[in-house]
Short mmCIF file of N, CA, C and O in Angstrom, two decimals:
data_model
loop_
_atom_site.label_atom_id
_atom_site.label_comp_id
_atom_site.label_asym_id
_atom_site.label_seq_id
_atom_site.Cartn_x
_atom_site.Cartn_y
_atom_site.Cartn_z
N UNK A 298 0.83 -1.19 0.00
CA UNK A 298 0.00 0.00 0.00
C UNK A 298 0.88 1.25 0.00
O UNK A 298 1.81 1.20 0.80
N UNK A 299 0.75 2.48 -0.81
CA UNK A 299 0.80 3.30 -0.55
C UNK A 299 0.87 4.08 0.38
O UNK A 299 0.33 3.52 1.34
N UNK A 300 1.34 5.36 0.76
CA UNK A 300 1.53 6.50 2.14
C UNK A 300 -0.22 6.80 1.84
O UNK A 300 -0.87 6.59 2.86
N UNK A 301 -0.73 7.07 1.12
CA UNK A 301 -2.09 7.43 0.99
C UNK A 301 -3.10 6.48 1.43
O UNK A 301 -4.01 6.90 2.14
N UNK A 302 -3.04 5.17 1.06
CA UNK A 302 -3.86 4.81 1.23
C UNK A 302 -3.78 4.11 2.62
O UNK A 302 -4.43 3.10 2.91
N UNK A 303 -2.93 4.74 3.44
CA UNK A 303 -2.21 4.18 4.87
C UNK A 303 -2.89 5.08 5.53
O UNK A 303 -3.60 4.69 6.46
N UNK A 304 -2.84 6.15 5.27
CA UNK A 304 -3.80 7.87 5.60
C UNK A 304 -5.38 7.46 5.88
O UNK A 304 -6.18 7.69 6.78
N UNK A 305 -5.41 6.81 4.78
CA UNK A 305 -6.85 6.85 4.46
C UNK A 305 -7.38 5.97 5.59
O UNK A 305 -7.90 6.23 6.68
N UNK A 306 -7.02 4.75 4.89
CA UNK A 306 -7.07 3.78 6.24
C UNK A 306 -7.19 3.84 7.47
O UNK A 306 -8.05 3.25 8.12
N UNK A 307 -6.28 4.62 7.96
CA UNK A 307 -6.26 5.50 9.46
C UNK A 307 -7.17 6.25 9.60
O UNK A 307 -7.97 5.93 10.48
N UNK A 308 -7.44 7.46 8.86
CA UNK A 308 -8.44 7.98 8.93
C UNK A 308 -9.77 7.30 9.17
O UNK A 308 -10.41 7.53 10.20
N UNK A 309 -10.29 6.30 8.05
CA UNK A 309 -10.87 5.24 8.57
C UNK A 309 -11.52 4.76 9.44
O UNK A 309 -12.71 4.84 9.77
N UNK A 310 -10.27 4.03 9.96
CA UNK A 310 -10.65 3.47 11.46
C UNK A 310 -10.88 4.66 12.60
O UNK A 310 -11.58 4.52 13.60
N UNK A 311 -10.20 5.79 12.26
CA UNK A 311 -10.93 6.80 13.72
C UNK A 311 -12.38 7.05 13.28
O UNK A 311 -13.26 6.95 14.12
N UNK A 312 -12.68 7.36 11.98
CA UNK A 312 -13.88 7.88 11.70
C UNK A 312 -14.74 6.30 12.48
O UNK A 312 -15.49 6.23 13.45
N UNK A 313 -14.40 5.65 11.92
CA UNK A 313 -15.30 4.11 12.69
C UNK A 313 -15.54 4.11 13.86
O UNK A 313 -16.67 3.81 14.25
N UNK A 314 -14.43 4.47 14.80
CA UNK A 314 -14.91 4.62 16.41
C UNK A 314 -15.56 5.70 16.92
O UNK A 314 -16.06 5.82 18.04
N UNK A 315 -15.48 6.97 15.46
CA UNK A 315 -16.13 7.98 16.33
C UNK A 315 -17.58 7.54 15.99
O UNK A 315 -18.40 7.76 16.87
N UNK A 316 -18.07 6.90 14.74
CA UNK A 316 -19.49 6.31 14.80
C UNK A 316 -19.70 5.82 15.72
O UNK A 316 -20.67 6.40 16.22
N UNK A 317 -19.23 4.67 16.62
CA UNK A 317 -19.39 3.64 17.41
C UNK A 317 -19.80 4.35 18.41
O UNK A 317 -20.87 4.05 18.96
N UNK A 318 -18.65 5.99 19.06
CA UNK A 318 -19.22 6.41 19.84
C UNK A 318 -20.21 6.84 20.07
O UNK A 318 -20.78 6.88 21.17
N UNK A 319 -20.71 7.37 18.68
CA UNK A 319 -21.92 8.10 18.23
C UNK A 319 -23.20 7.45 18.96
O UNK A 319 -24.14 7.87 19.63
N UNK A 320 -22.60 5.83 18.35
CA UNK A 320 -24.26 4.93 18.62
C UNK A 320 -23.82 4.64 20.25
O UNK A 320 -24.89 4.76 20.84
N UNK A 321 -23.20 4.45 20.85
CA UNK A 321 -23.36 4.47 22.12
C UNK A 321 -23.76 5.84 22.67
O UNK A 321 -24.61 5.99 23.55
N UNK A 322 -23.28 6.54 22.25
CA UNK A 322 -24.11 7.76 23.49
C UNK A 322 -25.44 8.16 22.60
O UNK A 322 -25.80 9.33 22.71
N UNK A 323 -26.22 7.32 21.73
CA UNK A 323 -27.80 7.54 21.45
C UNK A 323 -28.12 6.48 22.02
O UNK A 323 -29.35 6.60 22.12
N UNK A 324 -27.74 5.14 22.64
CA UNK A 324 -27.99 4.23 23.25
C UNK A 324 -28.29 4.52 24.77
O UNK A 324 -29.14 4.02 25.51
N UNK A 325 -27.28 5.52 25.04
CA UNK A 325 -27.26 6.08 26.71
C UNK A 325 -28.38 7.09 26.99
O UNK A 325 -28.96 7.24 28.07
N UNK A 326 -28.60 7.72 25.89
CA UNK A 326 -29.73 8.84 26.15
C UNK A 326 -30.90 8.12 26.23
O UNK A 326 -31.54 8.03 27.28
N UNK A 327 -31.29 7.42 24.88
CA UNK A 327 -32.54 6.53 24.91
C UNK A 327 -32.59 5.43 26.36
O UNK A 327 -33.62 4.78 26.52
N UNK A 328 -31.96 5.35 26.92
CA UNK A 328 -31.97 4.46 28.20
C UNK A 328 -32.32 5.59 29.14
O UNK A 328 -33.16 5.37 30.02
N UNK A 329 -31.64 6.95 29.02
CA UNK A 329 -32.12 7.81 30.09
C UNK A 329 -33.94 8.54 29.93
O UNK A 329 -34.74 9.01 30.74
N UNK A 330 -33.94 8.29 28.56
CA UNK A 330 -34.96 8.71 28.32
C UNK A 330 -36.03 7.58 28.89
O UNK A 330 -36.96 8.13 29.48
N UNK A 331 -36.12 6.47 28.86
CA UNK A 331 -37.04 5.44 29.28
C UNK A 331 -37.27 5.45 30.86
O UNK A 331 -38.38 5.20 31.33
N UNK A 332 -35.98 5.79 31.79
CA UNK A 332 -35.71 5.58 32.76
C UNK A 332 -36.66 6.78 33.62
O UNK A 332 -37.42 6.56 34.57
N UNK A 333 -36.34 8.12 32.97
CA UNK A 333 -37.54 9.31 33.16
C UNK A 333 -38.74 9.07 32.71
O UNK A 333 -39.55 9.60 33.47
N UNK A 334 -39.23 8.55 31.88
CA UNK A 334 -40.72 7.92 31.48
C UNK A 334 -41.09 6.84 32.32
O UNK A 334 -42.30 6.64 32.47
N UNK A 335 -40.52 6.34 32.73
CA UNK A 335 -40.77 5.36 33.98
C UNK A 335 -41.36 5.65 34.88
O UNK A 335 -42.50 5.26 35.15
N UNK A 336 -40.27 6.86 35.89
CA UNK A 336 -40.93 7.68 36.55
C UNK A 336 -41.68 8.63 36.47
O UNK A 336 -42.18 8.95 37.55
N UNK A 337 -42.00 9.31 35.46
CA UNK A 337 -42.93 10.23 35.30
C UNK A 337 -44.38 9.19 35.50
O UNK A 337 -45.32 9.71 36.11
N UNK A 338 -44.56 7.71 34.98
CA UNK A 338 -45.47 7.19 35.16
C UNK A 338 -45.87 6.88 36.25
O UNK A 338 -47.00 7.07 36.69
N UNK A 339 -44.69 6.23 36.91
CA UNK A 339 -45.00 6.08 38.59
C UNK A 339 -45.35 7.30 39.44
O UNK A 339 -45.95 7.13 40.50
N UNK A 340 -45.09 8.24 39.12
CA UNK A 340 -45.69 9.20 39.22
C UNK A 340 -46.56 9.56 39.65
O UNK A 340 -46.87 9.79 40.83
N UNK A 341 -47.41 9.73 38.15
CA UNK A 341 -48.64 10.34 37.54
C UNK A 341 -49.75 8.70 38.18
O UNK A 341 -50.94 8.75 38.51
N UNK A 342 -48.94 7.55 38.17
CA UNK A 342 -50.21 6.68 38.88
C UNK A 342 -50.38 6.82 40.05
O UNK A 342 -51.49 6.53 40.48
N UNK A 343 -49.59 7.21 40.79
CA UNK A 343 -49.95 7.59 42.24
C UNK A 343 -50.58 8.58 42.37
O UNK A 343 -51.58 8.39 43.06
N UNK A 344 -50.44 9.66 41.99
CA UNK A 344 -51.37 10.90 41.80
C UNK A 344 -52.88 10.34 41.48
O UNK A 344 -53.84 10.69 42.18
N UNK A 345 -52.98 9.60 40.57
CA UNK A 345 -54.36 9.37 40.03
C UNK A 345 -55.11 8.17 41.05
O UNK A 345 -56.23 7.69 40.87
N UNK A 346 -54.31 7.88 41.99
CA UNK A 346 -54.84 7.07 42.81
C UNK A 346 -55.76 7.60 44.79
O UNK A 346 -55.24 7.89 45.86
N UNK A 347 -56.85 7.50 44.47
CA UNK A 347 -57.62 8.38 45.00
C UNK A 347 -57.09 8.21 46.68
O UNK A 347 -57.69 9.05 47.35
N UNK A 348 -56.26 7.45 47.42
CA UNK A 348 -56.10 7.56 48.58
C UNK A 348 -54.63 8.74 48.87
O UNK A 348 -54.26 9.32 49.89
N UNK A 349 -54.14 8.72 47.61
CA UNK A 349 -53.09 9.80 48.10
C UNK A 349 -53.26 11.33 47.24
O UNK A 349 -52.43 12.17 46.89
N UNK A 350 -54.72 11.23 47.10
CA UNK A 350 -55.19 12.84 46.17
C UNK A 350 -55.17 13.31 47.24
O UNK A 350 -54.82 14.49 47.19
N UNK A 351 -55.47 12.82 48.66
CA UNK A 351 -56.29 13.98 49.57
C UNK A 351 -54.30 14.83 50.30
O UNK A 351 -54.09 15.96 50.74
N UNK A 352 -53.66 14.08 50.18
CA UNK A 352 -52.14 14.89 51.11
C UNK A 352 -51.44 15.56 49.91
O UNK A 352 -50.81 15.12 48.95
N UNK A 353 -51.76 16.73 50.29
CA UNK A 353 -51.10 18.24 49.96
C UNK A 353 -49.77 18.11 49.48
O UNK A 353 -49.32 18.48 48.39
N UNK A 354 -48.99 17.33 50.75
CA UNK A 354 -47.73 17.48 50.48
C UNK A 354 -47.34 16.43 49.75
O UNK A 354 -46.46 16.76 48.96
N UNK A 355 -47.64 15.23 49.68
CA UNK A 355 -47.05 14.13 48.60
C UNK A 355 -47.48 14.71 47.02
O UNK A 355 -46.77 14.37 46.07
N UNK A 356 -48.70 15.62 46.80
CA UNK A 356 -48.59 16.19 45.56
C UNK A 356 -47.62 17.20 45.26
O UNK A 356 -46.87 17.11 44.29
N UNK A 357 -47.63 18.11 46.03
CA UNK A 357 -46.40 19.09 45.78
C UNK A 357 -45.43 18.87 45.77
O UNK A 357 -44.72 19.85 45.50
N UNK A 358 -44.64 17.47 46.03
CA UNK A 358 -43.52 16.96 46.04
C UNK A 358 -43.50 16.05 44.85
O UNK A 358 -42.52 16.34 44.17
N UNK A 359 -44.31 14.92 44.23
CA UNK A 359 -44.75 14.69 43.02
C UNK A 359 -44.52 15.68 41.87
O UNK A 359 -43.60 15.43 41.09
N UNK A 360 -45.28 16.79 41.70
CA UNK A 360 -45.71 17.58 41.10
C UNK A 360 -44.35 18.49 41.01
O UNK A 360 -44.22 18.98 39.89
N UNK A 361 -43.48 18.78 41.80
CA UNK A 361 -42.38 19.27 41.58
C UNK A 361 -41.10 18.12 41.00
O UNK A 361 -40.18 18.55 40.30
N UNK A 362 -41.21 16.49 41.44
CA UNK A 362 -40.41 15.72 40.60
C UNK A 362 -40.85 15.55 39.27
O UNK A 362 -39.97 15.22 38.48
N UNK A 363 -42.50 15.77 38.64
CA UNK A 363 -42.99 16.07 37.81
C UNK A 363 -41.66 17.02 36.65
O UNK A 363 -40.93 16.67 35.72
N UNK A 364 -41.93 18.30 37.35
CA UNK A 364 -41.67 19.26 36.74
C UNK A 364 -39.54 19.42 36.22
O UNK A 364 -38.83 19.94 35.36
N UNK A 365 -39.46 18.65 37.33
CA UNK A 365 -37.76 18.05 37.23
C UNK A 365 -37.58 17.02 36.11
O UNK A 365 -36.59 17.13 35.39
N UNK A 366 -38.52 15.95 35.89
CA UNK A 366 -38.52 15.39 34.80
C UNK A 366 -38.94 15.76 33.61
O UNK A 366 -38.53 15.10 32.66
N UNK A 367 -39.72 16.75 33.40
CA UNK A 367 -39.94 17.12 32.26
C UNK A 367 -38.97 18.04 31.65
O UNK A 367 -38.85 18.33 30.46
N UNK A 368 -38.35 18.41 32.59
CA UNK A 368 -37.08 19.25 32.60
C UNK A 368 -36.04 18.95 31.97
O UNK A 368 -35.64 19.43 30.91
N UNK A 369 -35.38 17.78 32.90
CA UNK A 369 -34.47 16.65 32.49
C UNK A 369 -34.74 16.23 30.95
O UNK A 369 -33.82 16.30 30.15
N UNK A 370 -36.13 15.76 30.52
CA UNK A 370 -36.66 15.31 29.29
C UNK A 370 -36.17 16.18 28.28
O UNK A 370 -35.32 15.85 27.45
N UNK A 371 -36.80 17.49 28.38
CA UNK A 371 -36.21 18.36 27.32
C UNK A 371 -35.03 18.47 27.51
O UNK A 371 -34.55 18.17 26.41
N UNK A 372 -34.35 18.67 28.07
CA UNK A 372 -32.57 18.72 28.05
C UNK A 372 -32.35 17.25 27.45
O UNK A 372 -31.40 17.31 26.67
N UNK A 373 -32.84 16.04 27.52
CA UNK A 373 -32.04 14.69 26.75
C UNK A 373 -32.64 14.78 25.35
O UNK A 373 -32.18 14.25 24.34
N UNK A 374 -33.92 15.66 25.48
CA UNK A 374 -34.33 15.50 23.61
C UNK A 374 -33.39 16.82 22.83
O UNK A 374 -33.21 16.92 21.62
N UNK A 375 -33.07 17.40 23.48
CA UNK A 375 -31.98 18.69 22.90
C UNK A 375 -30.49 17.53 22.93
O UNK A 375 -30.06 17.22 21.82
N UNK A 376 -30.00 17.12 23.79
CA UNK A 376 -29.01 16.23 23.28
C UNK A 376 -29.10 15.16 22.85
O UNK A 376 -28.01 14.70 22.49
N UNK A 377 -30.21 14.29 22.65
CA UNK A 377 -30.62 13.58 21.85
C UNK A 377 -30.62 13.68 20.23
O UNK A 377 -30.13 12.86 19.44
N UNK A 378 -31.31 14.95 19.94
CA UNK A 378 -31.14 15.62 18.67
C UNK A 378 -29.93 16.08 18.01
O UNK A 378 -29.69 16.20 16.81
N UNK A 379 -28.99 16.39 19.39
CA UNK A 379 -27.71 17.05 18.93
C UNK A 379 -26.60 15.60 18.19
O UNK A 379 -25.98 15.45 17.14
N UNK A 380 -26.79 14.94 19.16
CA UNK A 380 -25.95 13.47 18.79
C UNK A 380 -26.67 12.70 17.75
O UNK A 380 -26.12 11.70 17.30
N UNK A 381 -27.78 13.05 17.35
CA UNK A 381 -28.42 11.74 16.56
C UNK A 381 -27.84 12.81 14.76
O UNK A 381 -27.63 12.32 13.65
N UNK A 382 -27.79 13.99 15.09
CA UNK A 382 -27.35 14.90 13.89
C UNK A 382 -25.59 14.08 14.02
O UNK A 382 -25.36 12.98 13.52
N UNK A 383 -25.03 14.52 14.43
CA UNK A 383 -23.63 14.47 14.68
C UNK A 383 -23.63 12.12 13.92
O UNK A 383 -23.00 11.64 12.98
N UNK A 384 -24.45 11.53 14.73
CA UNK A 384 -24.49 10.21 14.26
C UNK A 384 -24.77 10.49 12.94
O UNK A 384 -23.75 10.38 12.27
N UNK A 385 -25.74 10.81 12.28
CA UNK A 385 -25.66 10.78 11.05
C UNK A 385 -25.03 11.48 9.87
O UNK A 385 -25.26 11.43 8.66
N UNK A 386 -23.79 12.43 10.90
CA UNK A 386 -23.38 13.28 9.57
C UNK A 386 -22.14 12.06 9.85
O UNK A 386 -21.76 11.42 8.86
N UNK A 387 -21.47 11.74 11.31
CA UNK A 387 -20.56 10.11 11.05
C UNK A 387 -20.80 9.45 10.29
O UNK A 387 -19.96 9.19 9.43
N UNK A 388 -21.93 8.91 10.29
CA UNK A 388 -22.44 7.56 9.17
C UNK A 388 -22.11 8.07 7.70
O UNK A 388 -21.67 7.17 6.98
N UNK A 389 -22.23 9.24 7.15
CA UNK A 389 -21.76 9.52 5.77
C UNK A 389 -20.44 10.36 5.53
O UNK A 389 -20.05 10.88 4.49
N UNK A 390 -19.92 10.35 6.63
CA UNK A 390 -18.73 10.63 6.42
C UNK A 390 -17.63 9.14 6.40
O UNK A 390 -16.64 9.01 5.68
N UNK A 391 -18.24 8.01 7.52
CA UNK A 391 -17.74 6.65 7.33
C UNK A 391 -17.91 6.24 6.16
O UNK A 391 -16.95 5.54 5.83
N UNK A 392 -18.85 6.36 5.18
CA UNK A 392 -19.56 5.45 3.78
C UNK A 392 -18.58 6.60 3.06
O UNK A 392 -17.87 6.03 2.24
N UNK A 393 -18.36 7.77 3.09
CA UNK A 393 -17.34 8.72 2.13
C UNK A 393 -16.31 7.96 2.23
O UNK A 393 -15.76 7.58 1.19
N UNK A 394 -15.81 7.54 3.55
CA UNK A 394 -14.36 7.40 3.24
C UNK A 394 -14.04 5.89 2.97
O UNK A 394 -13.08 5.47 2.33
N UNK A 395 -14.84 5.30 3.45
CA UNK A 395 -14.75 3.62 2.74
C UNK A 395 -14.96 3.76 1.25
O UNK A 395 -14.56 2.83 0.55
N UNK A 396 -15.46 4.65 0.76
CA UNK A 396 -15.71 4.53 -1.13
C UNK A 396 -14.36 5.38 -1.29
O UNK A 396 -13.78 4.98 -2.30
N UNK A 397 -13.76 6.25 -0.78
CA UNK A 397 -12.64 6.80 -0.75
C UNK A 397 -11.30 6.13 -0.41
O UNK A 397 -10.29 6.83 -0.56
N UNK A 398 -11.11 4.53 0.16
CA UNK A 398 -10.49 3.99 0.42
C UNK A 398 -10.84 2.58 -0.33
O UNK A 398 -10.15 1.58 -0.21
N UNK A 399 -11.85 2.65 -1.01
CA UNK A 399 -11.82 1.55 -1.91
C UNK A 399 -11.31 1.75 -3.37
O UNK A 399 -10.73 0.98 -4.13
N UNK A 400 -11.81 3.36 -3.55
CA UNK A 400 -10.93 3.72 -5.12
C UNK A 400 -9.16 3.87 -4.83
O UNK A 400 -8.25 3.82 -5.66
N UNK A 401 -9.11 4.01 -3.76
CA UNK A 401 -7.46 4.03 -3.77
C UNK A 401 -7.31 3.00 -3.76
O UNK A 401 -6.11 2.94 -4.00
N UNK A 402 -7.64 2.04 -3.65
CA UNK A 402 -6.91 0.17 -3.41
C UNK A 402 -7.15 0.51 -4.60
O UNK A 402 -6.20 0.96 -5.24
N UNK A 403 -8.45 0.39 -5.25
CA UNK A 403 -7.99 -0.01 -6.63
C UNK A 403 -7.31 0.63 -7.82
O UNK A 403 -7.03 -0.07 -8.79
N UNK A 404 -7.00 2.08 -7.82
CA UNK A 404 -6.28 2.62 -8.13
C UNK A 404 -4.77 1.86 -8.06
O UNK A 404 -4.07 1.58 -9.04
N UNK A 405 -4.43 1.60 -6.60
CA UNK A 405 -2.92 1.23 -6.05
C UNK A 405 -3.01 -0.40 -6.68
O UNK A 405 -1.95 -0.89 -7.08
N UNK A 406 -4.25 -1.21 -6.77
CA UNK A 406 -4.14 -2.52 -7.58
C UNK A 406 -3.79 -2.03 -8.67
O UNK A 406 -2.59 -2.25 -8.83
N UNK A 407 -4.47 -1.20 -9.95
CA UNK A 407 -4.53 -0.92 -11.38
C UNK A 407 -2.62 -0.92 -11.45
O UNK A 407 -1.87 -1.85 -11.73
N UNK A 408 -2.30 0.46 -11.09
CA UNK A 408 -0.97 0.76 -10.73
C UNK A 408 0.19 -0.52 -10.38
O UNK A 408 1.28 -0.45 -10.94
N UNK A 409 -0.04 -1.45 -9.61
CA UNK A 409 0.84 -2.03 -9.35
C UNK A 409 1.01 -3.03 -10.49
O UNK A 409 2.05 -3.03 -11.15
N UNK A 410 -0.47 -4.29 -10.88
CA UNK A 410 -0.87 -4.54 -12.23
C UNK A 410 -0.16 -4.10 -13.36
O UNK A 410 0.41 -4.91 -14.08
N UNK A 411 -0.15 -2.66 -13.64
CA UNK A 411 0.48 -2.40 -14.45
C UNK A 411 1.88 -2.25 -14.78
O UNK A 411 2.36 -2.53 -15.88
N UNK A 412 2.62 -1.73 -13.64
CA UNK A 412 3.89 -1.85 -12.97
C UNK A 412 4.42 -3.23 -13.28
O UNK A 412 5.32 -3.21 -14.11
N UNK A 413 4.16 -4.20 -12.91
CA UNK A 413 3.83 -5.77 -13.58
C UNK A 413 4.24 -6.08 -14.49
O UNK A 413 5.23 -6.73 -14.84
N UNK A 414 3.42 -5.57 -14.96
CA UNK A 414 2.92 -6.52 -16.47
C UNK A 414 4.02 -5.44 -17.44
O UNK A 414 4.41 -5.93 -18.50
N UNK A 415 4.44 -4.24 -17.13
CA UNK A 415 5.75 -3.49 -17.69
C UNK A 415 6.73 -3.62 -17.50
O UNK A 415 7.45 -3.08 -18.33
N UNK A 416 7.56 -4.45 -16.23
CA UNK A 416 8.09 -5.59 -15.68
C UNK A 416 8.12 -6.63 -16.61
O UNK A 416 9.21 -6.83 -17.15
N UNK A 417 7.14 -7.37 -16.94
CA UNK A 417 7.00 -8.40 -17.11
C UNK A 417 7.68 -8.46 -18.85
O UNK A 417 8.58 -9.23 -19.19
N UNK A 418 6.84 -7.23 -20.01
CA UNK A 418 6.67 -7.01 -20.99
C UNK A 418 8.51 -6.43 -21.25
O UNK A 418 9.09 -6.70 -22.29
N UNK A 419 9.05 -5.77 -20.33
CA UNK A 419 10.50 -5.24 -20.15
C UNK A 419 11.34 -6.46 -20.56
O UNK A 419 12.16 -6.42 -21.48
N UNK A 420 11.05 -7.70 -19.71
CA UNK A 420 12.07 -8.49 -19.17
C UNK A 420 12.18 -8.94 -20.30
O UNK A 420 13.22 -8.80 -20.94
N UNK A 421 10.58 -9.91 -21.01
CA UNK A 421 10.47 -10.62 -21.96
C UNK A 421 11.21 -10.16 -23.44
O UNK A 421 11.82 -10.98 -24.13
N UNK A 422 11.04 -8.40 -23.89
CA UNK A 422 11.10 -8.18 -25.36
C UNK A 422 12.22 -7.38 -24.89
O UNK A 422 13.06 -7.24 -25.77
N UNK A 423 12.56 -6.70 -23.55
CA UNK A 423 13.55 -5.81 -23.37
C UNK A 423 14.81 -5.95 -23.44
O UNK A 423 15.55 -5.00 -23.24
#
């Protein structure tokens, strides 16, 4: 191989792990995101459950973890959005450079092939 297509290669493989990281931290959000929907449900069923409507204070304390999770929520769908952009501009920057590292192999095949066979055509009539 070539100094280029050694570049490329390299390049490559970082672009690959920074995808990887990509899909792990949309894996971590979507887990945080379920984990707050959880509780927002446990929640909202206790609230709707008529022996603890009547205490003041278990709603206002509810009703303020309420308001912390919905909180939390929009802050993971703002970085949710931010990383799932960033994942998909990785994903076509990985597919750029694998079609960018496949025309150089074969470029560096054509080239060597030919190198070859001018070698070869040298030795024989040269």
């Amino acid at each position: 191989m070539t100094r280029n297509s050694q570049d490329i290669e390299r390049l490559f493989r970082m672009q690959k792990q920074i995808f990887l990281f990509s899909s792990w931290l949309l894996q971590k959000l979507d887990a945080q995101v379920y984990q707050l929907s959880e509780k927002e449900r446990r929640i909202l069923l206790a609230l709707s459950n008529g022996d603890l409507a009547q205490h003041d204070r278990f709603i206002a304390n509810a009703a303020e973890r309420l308001r912390r999770i919905i909180e939390d929520m929009a802050r993971l769908s703002e970085a949710r959005a931010k990383v799932n952009s960033e994942y998909d501009r990785q994903r076509l920057m990985l597919k750029l450079m694998a079609e960018r590292l496949a025309k150089m192999r074969g470029e560096e095949q054509r080239a060597d092939e030919e190198r070859d066979l001018l070698e070869f055509l040298e030795r024989r009539y040269g």
